[in-house]
Short mmCIF file of C-alpha atoms in Angstrom, two decimals:
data_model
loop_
_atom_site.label_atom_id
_atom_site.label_comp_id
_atom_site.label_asym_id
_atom_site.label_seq_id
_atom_site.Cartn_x
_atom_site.Cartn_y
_atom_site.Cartn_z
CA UNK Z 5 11.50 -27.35 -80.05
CA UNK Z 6 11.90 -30.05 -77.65
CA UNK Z 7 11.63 -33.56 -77.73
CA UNK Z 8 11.19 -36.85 -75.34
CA UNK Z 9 12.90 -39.74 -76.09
CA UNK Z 10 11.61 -42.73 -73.92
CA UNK Z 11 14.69 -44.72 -72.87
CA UNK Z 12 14.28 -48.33 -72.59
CA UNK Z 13 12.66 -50.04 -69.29
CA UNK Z 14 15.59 -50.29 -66.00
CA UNK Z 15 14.16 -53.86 -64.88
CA UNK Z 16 10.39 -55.51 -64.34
CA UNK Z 17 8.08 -52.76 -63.96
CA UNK Z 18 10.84 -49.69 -64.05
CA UNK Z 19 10.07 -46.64 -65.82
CA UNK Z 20 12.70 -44.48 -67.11
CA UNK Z 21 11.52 -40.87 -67.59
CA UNK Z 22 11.46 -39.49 -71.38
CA UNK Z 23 14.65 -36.63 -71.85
CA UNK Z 24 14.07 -33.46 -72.88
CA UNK Z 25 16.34 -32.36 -75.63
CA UNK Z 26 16.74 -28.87 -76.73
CA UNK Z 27 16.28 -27.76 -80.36
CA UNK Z 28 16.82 -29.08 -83.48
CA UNK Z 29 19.23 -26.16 -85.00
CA UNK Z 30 19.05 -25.00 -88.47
CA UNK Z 31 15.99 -27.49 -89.85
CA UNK Z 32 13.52 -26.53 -87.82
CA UNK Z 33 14.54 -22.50 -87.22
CA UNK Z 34 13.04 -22.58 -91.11
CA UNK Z 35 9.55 -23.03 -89.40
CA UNK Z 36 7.65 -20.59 -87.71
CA UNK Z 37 3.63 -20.27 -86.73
CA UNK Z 38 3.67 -17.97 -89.31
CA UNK Z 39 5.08 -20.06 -92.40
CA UNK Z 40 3.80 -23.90 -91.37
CA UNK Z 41 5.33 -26.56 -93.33
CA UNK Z 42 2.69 -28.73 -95.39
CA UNK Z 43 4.66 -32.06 -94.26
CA UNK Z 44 4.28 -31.43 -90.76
CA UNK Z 45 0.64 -29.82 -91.32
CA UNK Z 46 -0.63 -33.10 -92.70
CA UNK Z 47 1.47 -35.39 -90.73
CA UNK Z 48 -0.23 -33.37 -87.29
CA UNK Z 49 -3.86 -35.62 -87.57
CA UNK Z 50 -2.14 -38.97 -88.44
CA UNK Z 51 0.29 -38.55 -85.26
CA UNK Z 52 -2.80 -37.17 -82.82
CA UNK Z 53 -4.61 -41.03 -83.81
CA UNK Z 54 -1.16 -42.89 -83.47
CA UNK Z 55 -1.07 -41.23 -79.88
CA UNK Z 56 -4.71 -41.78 -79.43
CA UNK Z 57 -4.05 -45.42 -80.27
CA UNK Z 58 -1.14 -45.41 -77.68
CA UNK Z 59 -2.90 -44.02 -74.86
CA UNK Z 60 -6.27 -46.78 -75.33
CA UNK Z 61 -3.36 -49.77 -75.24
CA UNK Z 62 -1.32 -48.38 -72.37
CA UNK Z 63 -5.20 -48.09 -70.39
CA UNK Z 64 -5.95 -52.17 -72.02
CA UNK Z 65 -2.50 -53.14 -70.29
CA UNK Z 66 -3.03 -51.67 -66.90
CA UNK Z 67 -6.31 -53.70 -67.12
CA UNK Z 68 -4.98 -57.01 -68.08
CA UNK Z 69 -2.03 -55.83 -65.45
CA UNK Z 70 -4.85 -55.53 -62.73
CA UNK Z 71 -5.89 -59.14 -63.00
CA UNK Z 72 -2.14 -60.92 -63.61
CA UNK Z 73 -2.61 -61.55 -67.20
CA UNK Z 74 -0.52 -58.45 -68.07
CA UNK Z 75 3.78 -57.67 -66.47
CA UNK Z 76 4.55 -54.59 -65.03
CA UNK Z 77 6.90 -54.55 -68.06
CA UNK Z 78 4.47 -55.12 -70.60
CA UNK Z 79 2.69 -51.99 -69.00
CA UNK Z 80 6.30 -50.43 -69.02
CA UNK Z 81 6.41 -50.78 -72.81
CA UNK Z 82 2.95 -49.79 -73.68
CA UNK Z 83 4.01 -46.20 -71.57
CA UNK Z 84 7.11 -46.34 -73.70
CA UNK Z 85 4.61 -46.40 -77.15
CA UNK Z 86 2.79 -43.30 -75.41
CA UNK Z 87 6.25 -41.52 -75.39
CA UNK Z 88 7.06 -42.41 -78.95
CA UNK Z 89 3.41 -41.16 -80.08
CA UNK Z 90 3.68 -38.42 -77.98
CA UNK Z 91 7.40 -37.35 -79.42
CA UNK Z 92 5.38 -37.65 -83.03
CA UNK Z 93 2.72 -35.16 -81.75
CA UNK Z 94 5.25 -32.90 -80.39
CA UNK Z 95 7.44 -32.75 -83.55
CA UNK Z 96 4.04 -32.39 -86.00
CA UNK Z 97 2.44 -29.67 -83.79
CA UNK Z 98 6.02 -27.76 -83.20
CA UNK Z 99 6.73 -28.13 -87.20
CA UNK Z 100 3.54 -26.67 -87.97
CA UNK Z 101 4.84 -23.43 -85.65
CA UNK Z 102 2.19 -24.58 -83.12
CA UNK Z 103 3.88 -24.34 -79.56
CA UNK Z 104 3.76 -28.01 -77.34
CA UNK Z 105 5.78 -26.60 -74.11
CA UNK Z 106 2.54 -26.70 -72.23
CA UNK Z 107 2.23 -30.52 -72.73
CA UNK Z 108 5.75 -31.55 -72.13
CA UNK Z 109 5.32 -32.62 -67.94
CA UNK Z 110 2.60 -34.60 -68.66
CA UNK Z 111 4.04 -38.16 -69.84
CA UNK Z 112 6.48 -37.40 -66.90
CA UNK Z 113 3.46 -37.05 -64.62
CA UNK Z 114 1.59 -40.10 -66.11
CA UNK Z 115 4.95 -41.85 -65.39
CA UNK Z 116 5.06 -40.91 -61.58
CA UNK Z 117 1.43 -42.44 -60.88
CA UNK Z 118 1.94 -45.28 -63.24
CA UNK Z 119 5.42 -45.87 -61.43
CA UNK Z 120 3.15 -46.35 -57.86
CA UNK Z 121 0.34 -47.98 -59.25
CA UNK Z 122 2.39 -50.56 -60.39
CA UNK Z 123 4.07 -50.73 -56.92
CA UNK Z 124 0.96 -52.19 -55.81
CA UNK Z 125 0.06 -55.79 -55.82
CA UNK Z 126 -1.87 -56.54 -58.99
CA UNK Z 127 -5.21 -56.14 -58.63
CA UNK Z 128 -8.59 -54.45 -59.80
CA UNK Z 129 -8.69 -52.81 -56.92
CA UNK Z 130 -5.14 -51.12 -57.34
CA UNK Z 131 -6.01 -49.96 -60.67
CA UNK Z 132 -9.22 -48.37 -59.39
CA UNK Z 133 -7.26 -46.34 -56.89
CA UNK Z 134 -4.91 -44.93 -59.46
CA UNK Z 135 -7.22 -44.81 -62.24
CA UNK Z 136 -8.45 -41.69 -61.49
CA UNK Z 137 -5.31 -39.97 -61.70
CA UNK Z 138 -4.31 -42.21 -65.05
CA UNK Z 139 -7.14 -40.73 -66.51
CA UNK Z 140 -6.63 -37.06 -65.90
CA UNK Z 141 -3.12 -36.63 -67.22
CA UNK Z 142 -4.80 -38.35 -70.46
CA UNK Z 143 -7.50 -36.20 -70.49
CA UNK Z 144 -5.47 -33.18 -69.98
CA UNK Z 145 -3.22 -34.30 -73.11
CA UNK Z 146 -6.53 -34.62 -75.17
CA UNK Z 147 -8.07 -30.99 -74.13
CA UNK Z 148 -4.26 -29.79 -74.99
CA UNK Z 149 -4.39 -31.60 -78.29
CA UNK Z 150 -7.83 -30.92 -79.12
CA UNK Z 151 -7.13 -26.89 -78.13
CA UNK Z 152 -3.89 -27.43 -80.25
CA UNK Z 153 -5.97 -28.47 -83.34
CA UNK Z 154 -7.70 -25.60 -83.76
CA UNK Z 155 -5.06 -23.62 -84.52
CA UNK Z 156 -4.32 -25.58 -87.25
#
């Protein structure tokens, strides 16, 4: 299993990319898709809305970043909540025996373009141009998580 640990925020507006770490040894070799663990199984919906929850305030902070009333740091900790919601997912899904490996570029993606959106000069027009591209790497973690649910 992996995990991302955000690391905390270089300087105004710096992203640091989440580390992968490798697996978690003896604990979690006891899980396996086959044998889920009930703690993880129930914990799987509560981290999915924790992550939702993430992803609508890091999207609110890019808007109040667009019109000054919002830091390139504040923006840079809302992306670090994302990582901390998205480790949750990853540890509920992968302790349930339900594989996250496809998943695991995307905050790193969603880091890049919030890295050069926020390289721009604030305004509404600056988040327009990278919205787009904000957007998909969300939506491409929801169609993952929503895929991943079934399996449940």
């Amino acid at each position: 299993m992996h995990q991302y640990y955000p690391t905390s925020p270089a300087g105004l507006g710096a992203f640091t990319t989440p580390t992968r770490q490798g697996s978690y040894g003896s604990n979690y070799s006891a899980y396996s898709a086959s044998t889920p663990s009930p703690q993880y199984s129930s914990s799987v919906p509560n981290s999915v809305h924790t992550l939702i929850a993430a992803m609508k305030n890091l999207q609110s902070t890019l808007t109040l970043w667009s019109t000054s009333r919002a830091s390139p740091d504040a923006v840079s900790d809302a992306y670090m909540q994302f990582g901390v919601g998205f480790n949750a997912v990853v540890w509920a899904f992968e302790g349930s025996g339900v594989d996250t490996s496809d998943l695991h570029q995307i905050p790193a993606r969603l880091r890049a373009v919030l890295e050069t959106c926020l390289g721009e000069d604030p305004s509404p027009a600056a988040l327009e141009m990278y919205q787009p591209r904000i957007r998909q790497q969300l939506y491409e973690l929801l169609q993952g998580l929503k895929a991943k649910q079934g399996w449940q």
